[in-house]
PDB file of C-alpha atoms in Angstrom:
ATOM      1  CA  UNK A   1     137.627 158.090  82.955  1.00 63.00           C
ATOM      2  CA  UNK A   2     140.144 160.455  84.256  1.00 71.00           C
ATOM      3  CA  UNK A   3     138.223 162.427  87.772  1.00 93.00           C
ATOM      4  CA  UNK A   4     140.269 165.819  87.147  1.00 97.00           C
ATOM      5  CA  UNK A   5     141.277 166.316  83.769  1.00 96.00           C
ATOM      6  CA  UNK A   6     143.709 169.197  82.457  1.00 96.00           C
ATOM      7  CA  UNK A   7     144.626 170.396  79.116  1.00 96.00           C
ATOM      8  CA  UNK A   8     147.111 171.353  77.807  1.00 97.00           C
ATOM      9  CA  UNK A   9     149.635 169.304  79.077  1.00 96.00           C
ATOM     10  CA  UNK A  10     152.264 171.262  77.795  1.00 97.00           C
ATOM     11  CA  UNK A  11     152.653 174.631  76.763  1.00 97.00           C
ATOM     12  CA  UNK A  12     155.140 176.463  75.116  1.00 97.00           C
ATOM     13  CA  UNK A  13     154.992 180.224  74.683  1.00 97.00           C
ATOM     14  CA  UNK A  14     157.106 183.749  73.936  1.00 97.00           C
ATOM     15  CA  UNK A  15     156.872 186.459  76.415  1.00 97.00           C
ATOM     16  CA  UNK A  16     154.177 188.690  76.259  1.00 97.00           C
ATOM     17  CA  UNK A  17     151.753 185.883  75.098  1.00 97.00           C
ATOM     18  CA  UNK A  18     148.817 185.108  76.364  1.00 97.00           C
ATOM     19  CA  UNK A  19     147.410 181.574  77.150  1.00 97.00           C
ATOM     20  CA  UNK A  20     144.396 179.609  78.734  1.00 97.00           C
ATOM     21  CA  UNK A  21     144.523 176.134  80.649  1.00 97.00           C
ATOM     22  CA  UNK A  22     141.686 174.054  80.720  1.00 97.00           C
ATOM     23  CA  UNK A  23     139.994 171.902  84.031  1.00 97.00           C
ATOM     24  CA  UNK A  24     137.078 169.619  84.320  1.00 97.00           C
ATOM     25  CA  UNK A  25     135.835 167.458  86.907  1.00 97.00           C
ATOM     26  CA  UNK A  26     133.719 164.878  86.344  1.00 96.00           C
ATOM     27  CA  UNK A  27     133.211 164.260  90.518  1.00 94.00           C
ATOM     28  CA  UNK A  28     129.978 166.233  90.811  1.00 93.00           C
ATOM     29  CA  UNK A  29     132.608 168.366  93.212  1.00 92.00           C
ATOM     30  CA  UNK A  30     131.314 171.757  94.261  1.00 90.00           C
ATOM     31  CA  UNK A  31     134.772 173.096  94.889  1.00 90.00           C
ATOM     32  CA  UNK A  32     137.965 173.955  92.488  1.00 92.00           C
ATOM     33  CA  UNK A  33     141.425 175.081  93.360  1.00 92.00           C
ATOM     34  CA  UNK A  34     144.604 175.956  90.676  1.00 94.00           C
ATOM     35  CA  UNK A  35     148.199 175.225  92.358  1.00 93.00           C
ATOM     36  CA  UNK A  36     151.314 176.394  90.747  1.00 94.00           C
ATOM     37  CA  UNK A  37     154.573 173.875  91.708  1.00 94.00           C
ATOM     38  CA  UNK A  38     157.742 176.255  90.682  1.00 90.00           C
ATOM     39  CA  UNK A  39     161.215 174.873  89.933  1.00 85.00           C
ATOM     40  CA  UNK A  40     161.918 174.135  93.542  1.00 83.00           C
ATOM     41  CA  UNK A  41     158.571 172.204  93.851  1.00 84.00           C
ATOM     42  CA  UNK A  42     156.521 174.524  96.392  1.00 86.00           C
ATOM     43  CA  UNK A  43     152.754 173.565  95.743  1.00 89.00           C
ATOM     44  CA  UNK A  44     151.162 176.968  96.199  1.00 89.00           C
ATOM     45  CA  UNK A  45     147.207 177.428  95.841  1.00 88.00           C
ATOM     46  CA  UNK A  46     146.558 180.549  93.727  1.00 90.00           C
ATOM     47  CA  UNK A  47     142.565 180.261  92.903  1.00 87.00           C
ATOM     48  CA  UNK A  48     139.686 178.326  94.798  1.00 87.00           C
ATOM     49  CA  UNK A  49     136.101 178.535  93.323  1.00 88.00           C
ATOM     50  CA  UNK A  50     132.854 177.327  95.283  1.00 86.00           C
ATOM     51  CA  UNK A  51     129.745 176.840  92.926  1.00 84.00           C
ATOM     52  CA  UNK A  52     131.292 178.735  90.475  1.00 83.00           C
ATOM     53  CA  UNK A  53     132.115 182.070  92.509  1.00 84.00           C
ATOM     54  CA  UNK A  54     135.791 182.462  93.797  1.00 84.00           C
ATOM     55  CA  UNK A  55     136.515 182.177  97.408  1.00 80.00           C
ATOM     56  CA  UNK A  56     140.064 182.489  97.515  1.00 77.00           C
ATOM     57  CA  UNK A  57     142.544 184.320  95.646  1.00 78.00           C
ATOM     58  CA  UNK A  58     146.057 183.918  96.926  1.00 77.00           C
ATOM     59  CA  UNK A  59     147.741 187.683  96.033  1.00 76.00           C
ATOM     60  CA  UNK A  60     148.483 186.159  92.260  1.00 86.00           C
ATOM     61  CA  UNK A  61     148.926 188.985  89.744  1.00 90.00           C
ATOM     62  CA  UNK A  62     145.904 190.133  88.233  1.00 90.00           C
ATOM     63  CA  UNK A  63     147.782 189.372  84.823  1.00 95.00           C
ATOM     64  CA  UNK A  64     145.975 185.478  86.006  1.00 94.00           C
ATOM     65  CA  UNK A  65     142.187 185.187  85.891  1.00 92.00           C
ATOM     66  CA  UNK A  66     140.248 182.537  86.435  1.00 92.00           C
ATOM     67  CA  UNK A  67     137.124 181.437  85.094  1.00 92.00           C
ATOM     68  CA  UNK A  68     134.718 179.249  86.258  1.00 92.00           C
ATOM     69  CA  UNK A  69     131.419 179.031  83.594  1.00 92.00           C
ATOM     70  CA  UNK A  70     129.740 176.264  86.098  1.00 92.00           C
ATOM     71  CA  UNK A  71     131.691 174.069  88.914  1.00 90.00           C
ATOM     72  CA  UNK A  72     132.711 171.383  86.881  1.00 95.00           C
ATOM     73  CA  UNK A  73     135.419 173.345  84.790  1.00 95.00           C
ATOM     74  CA  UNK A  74     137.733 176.133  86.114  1.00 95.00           C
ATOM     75  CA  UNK A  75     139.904 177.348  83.532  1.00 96.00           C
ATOM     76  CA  UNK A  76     142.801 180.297  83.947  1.00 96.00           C
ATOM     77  CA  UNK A  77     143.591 182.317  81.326  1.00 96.00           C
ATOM     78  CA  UNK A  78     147.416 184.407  82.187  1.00 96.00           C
ATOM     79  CA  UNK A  79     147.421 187.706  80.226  1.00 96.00           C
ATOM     80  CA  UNK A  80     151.567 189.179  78.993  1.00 97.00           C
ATOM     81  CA  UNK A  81     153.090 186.208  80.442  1.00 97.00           C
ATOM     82  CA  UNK A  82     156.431 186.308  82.393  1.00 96.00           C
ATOM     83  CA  UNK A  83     159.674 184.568  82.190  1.00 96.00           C
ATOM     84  CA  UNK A  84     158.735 183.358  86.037  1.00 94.00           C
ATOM     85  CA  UNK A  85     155.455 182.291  85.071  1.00 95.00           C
ATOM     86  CA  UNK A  86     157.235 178.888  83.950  1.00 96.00           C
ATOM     87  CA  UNK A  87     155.764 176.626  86.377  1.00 96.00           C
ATOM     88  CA  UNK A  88     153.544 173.185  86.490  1.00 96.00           C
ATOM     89  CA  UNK A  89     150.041 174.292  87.182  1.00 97.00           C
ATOM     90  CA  UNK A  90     147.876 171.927  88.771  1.00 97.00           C
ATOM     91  CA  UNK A  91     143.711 171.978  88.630  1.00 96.00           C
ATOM     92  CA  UNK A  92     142.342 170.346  91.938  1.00 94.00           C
ATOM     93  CA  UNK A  93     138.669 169.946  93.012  1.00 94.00           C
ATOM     94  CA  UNK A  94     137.057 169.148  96.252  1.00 90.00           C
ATOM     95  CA  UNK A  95     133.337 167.558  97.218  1.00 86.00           C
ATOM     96  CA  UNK A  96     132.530 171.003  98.717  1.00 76.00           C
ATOM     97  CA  UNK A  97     134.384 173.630 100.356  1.00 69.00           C
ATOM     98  CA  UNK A  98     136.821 172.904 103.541  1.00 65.00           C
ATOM     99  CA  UNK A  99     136.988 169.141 102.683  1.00 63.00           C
ATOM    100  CA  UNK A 100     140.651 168.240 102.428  1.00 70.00           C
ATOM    101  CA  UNK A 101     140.563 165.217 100.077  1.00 86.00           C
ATOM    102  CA  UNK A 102     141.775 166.839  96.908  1.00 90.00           C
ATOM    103  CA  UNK A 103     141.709 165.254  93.281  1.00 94.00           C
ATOM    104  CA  UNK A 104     144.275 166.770  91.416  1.00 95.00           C
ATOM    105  CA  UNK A 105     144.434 166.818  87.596  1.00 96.00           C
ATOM    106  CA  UNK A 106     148.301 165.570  85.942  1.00 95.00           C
ATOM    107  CA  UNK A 107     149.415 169.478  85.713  1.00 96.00           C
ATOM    108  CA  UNK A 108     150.116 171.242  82.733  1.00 97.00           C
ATOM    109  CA  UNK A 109     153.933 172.780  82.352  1.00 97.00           C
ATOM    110  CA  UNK A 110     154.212 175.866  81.122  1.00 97.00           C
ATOM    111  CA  UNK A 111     157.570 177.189  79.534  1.00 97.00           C
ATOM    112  CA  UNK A 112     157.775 180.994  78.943  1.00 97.00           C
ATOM    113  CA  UNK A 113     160.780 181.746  76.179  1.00 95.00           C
TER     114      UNK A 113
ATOM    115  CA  UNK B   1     145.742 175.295 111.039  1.00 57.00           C
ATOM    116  CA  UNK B   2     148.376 173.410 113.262  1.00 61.00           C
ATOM    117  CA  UNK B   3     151.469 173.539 111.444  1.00 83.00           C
ATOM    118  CA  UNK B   4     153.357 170.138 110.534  1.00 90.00           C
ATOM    119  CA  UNK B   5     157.077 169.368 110.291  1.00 92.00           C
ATOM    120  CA  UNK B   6     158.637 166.577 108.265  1.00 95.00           C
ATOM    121  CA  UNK B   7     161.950 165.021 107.349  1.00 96.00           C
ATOM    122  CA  UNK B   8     163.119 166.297 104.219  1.00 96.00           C
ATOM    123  CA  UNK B   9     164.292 163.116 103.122  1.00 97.00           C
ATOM    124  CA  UNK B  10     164.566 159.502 103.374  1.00 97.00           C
ATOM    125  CA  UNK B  11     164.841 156.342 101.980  1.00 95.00           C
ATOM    126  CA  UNK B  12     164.100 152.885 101.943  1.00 96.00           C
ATOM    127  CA  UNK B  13     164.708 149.250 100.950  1.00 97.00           C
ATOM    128  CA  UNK B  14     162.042 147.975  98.715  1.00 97.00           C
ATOM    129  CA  UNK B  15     159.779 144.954 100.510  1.00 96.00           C
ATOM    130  CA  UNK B  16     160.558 146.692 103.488  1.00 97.00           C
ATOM    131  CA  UNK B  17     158.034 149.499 105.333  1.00 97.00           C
ATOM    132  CA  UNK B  18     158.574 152.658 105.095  1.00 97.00           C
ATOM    133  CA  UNK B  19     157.527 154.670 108.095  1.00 98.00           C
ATOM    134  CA  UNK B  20     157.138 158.458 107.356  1.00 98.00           C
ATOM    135  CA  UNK B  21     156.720 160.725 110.527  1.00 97.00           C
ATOM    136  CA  UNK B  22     155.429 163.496 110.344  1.00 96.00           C
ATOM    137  CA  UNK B  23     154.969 166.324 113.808  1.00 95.00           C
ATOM    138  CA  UNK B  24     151.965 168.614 114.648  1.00 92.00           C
ATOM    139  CA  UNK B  25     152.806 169.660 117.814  1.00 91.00           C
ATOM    140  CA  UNK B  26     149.922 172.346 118.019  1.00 88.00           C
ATOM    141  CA  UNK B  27     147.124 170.683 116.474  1.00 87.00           C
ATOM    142  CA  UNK B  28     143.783 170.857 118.301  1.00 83.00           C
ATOM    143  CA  UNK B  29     140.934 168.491 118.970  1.00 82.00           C
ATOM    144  CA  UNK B  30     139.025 168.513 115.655  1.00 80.00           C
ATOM    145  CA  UNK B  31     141.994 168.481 113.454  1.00 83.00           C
ATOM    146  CA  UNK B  32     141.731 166.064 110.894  1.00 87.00           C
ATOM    147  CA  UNK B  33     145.468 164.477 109.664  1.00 91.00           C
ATOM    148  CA  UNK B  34     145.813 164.146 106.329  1.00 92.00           C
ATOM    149  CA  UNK B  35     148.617 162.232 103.787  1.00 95.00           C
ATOM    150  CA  UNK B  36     149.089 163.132 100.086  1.00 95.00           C
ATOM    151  CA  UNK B  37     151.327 161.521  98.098  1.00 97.00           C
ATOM    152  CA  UNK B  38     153.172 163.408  94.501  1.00 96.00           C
ATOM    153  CA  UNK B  39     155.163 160.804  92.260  1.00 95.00           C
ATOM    154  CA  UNK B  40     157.091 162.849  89.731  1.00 89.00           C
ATOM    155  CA  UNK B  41     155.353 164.324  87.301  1.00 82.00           C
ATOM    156  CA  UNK B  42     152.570 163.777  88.525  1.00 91.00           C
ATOM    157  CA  UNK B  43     149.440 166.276  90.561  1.00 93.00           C
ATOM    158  CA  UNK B  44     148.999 164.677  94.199  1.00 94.00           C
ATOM    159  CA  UNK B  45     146.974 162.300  95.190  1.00 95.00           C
ATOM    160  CA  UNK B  46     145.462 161.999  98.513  1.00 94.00           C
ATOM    161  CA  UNK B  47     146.416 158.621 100.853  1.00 96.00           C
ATOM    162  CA  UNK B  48     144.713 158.666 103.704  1.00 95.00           C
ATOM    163  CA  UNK B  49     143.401 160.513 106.721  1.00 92.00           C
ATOM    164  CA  UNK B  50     142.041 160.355 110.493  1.00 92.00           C
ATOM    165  CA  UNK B  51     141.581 161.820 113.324  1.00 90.00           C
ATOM    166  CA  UNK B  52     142.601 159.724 116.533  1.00 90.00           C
ATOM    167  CA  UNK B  53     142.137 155.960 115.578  1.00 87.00           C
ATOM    168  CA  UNK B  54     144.579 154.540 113.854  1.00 93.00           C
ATOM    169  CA  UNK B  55     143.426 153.718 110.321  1.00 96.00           C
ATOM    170  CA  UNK B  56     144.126 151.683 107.541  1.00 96.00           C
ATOM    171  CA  UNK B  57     143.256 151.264 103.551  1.00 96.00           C
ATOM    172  CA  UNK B  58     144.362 149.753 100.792  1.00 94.00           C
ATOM    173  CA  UNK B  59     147.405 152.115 100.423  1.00 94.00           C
ATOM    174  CA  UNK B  60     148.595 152.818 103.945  1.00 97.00           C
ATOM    175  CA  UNK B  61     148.220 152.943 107.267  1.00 97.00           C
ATOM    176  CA  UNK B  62     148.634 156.010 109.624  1.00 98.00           C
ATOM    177  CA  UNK B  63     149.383 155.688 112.974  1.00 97.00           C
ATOM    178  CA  UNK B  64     148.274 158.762 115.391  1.00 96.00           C
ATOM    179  CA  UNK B  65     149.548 159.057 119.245  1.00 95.00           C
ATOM    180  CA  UNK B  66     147.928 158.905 121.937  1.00 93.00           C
ATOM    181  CA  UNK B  67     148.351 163.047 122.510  1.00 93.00           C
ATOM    182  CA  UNK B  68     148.041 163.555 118.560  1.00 93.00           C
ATOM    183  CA  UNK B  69     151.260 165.597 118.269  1.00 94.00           C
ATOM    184  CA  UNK B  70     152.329 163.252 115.874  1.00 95.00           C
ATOM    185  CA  UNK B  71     151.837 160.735 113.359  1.00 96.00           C
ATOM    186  CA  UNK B  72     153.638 158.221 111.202  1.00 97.00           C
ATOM    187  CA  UNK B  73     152.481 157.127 107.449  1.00 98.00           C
ATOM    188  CA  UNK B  74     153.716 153.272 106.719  1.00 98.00           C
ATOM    189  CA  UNK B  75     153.805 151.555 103.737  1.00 97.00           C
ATOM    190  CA  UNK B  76     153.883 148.416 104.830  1.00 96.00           C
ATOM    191  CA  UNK B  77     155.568 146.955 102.025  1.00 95.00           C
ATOM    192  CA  UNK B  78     157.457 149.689  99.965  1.00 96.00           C
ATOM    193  CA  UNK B  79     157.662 149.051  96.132  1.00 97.00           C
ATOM    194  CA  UNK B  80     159.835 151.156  93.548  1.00 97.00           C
ATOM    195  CA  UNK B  81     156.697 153.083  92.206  1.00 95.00           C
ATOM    196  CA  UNK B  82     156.435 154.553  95.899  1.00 97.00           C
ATOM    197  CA  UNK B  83     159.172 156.435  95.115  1.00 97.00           C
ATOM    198  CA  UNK B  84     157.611 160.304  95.916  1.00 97.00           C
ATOM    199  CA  UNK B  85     156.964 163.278  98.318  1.00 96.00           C
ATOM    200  CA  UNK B  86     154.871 162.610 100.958  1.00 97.00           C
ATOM    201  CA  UNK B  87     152.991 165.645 102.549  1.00 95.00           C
ATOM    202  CA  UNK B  88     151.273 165.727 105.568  1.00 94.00           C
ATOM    203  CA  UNK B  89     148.280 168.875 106.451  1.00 89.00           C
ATOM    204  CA  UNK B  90     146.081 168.840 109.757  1.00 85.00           C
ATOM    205  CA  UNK B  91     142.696 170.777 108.972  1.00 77.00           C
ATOM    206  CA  UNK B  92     139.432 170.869 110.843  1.00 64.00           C
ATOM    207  CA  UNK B  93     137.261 169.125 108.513  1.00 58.00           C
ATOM    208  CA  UNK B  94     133.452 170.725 107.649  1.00 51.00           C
ATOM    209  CA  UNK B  95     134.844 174.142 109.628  1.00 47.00           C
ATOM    210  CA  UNK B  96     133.604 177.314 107.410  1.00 47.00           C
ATOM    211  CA  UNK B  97     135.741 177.061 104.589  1.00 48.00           C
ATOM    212  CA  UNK B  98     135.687 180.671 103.460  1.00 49.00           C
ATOM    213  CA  UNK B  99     139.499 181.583 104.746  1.00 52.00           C
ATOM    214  CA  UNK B 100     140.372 177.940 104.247  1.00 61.00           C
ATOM    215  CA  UNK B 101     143.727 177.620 102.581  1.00 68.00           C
ATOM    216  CA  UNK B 102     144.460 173.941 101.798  1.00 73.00           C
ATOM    217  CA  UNK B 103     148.245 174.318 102.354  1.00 78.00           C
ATOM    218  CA  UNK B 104     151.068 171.737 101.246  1.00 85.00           C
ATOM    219  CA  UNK B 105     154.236 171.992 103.238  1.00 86.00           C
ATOM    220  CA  UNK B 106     157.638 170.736 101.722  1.00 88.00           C
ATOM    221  CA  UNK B 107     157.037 167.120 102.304  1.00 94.00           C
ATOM    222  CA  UNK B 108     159.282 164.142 102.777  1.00 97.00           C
ATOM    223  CA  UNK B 109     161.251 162.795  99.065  1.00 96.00           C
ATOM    224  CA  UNK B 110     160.733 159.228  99.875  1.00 98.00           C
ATOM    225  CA  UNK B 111     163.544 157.177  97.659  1.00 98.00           C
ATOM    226  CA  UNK B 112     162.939 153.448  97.758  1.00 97.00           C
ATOM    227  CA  UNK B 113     165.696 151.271  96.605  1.00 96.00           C
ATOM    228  CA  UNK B 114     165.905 148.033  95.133  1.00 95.00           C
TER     229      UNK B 114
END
């Protein structure tokens, strides 16, 4: 059973669009991050959710919004999307907040036309 | 969060280790060291970590000095399919986590050849 599961895998979409990505984790983890990995591969956290309520949001554009309906999913939803929102988006969760042994879900890439 | 600096590349022969270095110069006495690993295509996937000990698993072993300024990854017996980036993060582990940022640097691209 995959531990940090992601869907879509790939997405495809015009400008302007708006899309959701899905996360679950079946690790009984109390914490959830979202990283976006751009073209030159930075890994840069965006979201992190504790028990459901965010604790970190990483001056993303509030065009993203995450949304965490209990700590076992975090999904983001990205309203008009941009050109430069092409990325691979990665879902990670944690066994509880400040622990640094991440899961990570395969990423989902994203393609704005 | 003591900062980390890494080689931006390097390669290997496969069967042979692979030694990854990695420097934290400023890290403090309850600073955990932690390895991820990202094979492309891939979302990260966490190695191994310690604090002062040297430590080993089924994956790697990391080697910490004596003054914990730095530390080297090995793979003791580099295959093809360790072909990836290799990031390295120091973090106090259990601190408050509310202004925690887990942070990935740029990592090492670890090539292994045949």
């Amino acid at each position: 059973d995959t531990a940090v599961s992601q869907t879509p895998k790939y997405l495809v979409t015009q400008m302007g669009n708006d899309k959701s990505i899905k996360c679950e984790q079946n690790l009984g983890h109390d914490t959830m991050y979202w990283y976006k990995q751009d073209s030159k591969k930075f890994l840069k956290i965006m979201f992190s959710y504790n028990n459901k309520e965010l604790i970190i949001n990483e001056t993303v554009p509030n065009r993203f919004s995450p949304k965490s309906p209990d700590k076992a999913h975090l999904n983001l939803h990205i309203n008009s999307l941009e050109l430069g929102d092409s990325a691979v988006y990665f879902c990670a969760s944690s066994q509880r907040q400040g622990n640094e042994k991440l899961f990570f879900g395969s990423g989902t890439q994203l393609s704005v036309l | 969060d003591a900062k980390t600096t890494q080689p931006p590349s390097m390669d290997c022969a496969e069967g042979r280790a692979a030694n990854l270095p990695c420097n934290h110069s400023t890290i403090s006495g309850n600073e955990y060291v932690y390895w991820y690993r990202q094979i492309h295509s891939q979302g990260p996937q966490y190695i191994i970590h310690g604090l002062k000990n040297n430590e080993t698993n089924e994956m790697a072993s990391l080697i910490i000095t004596e003054d914990r300024k730095s530390s080297t990854l090995i793979l003791p017996h580099a295959t093809l399919r360790d072909t990836a980036v290799y990031y390295c993060i120091v973090r106090v582990v259990g601190a408050s986590g509310g202004s925690y940022i887990p942070t990935f640097g740029r990592g090492t691209s670890l090539i292994v050849h045949p």
